[in-house]
CSV table of C-alpha atoms in Angstrom, one decimal:
chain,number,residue,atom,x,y,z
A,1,UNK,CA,73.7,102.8,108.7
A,2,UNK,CA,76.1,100.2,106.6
A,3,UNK,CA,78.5,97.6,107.9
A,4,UNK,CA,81.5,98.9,109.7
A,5,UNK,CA,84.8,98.8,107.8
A,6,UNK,CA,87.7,97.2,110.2
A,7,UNK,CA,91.4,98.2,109.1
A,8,UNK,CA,93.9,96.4,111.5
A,9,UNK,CA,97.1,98.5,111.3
A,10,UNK,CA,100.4,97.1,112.7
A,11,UNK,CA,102.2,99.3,114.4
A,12,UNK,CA,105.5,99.1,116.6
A,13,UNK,CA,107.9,101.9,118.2
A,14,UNK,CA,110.5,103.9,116.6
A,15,UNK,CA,114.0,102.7,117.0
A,16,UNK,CA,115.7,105.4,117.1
A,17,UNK,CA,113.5,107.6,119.8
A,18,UNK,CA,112.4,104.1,121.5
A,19,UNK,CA,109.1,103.9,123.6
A,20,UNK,CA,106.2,105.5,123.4
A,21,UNK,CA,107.6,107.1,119.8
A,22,UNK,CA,105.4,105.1,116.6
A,23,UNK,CA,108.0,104.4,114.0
A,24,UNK,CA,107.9,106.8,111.1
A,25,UNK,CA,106.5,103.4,109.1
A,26,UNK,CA,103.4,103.0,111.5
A,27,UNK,CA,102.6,106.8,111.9
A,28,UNK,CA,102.6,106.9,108.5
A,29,UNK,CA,100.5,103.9,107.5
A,30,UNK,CA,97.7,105.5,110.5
A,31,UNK,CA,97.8,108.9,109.0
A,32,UNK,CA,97.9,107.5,105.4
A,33,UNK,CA,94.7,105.6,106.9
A,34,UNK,CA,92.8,108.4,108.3
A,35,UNK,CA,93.5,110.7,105.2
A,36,UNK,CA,92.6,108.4,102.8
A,37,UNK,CA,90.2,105.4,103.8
A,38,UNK,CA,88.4,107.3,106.7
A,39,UNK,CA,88.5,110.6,105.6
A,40,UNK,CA,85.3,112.7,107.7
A,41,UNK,CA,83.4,109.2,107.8
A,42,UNK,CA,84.4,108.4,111.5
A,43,UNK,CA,81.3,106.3,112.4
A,44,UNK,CA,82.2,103.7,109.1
A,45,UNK,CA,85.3,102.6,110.4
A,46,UNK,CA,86.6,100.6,113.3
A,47,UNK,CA,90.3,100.7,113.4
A,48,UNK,CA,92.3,97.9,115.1
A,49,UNK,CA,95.9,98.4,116.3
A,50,UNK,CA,98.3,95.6,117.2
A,51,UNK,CA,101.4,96.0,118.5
A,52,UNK,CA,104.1,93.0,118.5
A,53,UNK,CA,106.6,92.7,121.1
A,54,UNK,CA,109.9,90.6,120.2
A,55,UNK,CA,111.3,88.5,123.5
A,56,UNK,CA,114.9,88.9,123.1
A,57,UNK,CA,117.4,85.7,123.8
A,58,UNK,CA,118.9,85.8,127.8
A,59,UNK,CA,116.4,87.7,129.2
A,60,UNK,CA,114.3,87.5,132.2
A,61,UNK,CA,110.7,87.5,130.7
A,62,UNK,CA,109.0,88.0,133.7
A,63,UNK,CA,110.6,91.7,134.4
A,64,UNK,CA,110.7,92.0,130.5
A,65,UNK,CA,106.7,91.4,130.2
A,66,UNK,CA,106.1,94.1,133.0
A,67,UNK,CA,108.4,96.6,131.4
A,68,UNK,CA,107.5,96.1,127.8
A,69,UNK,CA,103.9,95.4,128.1
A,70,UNK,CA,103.9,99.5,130.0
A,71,UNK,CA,105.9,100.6,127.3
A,72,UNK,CA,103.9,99.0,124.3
A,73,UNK,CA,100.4,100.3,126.1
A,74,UNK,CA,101.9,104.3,126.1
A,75,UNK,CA,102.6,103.0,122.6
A,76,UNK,CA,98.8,102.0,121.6
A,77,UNK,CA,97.8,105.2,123.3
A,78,UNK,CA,99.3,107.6,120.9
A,79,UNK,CA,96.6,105.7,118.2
A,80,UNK,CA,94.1,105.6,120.5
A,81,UNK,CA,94.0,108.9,121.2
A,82,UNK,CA,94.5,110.2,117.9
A,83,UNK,CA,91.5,108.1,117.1
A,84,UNK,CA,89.7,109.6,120.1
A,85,UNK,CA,90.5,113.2,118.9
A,86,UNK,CA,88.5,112.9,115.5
A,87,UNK,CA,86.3,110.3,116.6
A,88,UNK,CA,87.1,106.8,114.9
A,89,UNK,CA,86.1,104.2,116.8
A,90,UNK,CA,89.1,101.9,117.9
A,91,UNK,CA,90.4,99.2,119.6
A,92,UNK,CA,94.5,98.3,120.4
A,93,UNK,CA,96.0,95.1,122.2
A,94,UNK,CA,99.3,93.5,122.7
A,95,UNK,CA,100.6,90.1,121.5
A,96,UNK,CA,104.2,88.2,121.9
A,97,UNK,CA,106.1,87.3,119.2
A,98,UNK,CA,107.3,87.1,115.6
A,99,UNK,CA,105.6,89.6,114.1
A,100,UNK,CA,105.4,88.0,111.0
A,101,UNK,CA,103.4,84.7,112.6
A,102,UNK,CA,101.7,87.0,114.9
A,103,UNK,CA,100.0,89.4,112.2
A,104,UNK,CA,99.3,86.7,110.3
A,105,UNK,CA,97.2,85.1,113.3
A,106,UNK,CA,95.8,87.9,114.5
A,107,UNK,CA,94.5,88.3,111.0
A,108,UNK,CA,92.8,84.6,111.3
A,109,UNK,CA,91.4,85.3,114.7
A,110,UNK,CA,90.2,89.1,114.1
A,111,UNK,CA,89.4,89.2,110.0
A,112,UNK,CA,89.6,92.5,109.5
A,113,UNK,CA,88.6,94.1,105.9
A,114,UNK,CA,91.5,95.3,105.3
A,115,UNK,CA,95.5,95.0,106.9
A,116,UNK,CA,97.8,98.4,106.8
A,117,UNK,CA,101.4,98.1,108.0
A,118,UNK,CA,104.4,100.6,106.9
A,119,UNK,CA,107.3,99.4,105.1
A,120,UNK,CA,110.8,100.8,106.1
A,121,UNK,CA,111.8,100.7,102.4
A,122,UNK,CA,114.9,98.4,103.1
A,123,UNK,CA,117.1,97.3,100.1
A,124,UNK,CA,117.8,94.5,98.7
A,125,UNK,CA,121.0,93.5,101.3
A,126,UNK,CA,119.2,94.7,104.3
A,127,UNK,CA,116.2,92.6,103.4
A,128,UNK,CA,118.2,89.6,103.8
A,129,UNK,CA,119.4,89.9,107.2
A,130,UNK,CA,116.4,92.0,108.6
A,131,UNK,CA,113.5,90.5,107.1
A,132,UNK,CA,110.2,93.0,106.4
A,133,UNK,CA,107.3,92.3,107.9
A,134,UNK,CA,105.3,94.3,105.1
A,135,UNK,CA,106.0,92.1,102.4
A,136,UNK,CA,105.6,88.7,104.6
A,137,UNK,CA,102.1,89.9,105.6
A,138,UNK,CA,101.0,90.6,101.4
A,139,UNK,CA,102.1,87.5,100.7
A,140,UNK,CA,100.7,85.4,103.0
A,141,UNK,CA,97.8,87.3,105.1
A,142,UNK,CA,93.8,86.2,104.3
A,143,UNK,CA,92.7,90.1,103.5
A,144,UNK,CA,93.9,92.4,101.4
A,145,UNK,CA,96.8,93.9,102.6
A,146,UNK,CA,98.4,97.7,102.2
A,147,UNK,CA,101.4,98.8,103.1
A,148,UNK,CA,102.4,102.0,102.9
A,149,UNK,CA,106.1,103.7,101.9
A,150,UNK,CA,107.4,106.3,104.4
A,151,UNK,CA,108.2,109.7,102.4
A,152,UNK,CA,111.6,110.4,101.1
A,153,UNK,CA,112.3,113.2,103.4
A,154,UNK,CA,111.6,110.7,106.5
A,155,UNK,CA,114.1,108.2,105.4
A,156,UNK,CA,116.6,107.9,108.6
A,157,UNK,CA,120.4,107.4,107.3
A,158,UNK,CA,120.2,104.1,107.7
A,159,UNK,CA,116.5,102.8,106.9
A,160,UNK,CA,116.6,100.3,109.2
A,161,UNK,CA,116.1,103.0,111.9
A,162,UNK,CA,112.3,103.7,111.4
């Protein structure tokens, strides 16, 4: 048997049905993963999901941690048991943080083969006020780097509802 292939994928919850919902962006970057990297050939890929969660300003991070680290596990379980249901080997953890810095360490620490994270398809305005984590990671991450568009007909109203 070869070397195992390991594809971190960043994922985070939706905004618009909150926890445990994936966003549209980070279901769609694990099923884009699963139907074309992994395919039926389970036992060559480990896949690795992270999940960021952003402390907010003013607020007590001791209750915070407790809540959120609950919420992001019920979060990592929708992956993990997708994975478990076709057999892909997996593994999912939790880190605090800018997501930006904290892919981009996580990819130091970890080295995957290869990074997948959805992009929300923000415009040029909304880029400027809300960032994306997609492009910061392509730029700037030490593995190749994938991100993947949602489809057309998944687009929220606003895209910055994912």
């Amino acid at each position: 048997m070869g070397e195992v292939t390991r594809i971190m994928i960043g994922v985070n919850e939706s905004s618009l049905k909150g926890y445990p919902n994936p966003s549209i962006s980070s279901k769609g970057a694990f099923e884009w993963t699963i139907n074309k990297i992994v395919r039926n050939n389970v036992s060559a890929f480990n896949l690795l999901f992270l999940h960021v969660q952003v402390p907010e300003d003013g607020r007590d991070f001791k209750n915070m941690k407790k809540k959120e680290t609950v919420g992001g596990t019920h979060l990592l379980e929708y992956f993990v048991n997708k994975c478990n249901e076709i057999g892909v080997p997996c593994a999912a953890w939790i880190k605090e943080g800018d997501p930006k810095e904290v892919i981009l360490n996580e990819v130091k620490r970890i080295r995957p083969d290869l990074l997948v994270v959805g992009c929300r398809g923000l415009g040029p305005f909304q880029k400027v006020f809300v960032g994306t984590v997609s492009e910061f990671c392509w730029k700037h991450a030490e593995c190749p780097v994938m991100t993947i568009k949602r489809n057309a007909d998944e687009t929220p109203r606003d895209p910055v509802d994912d």
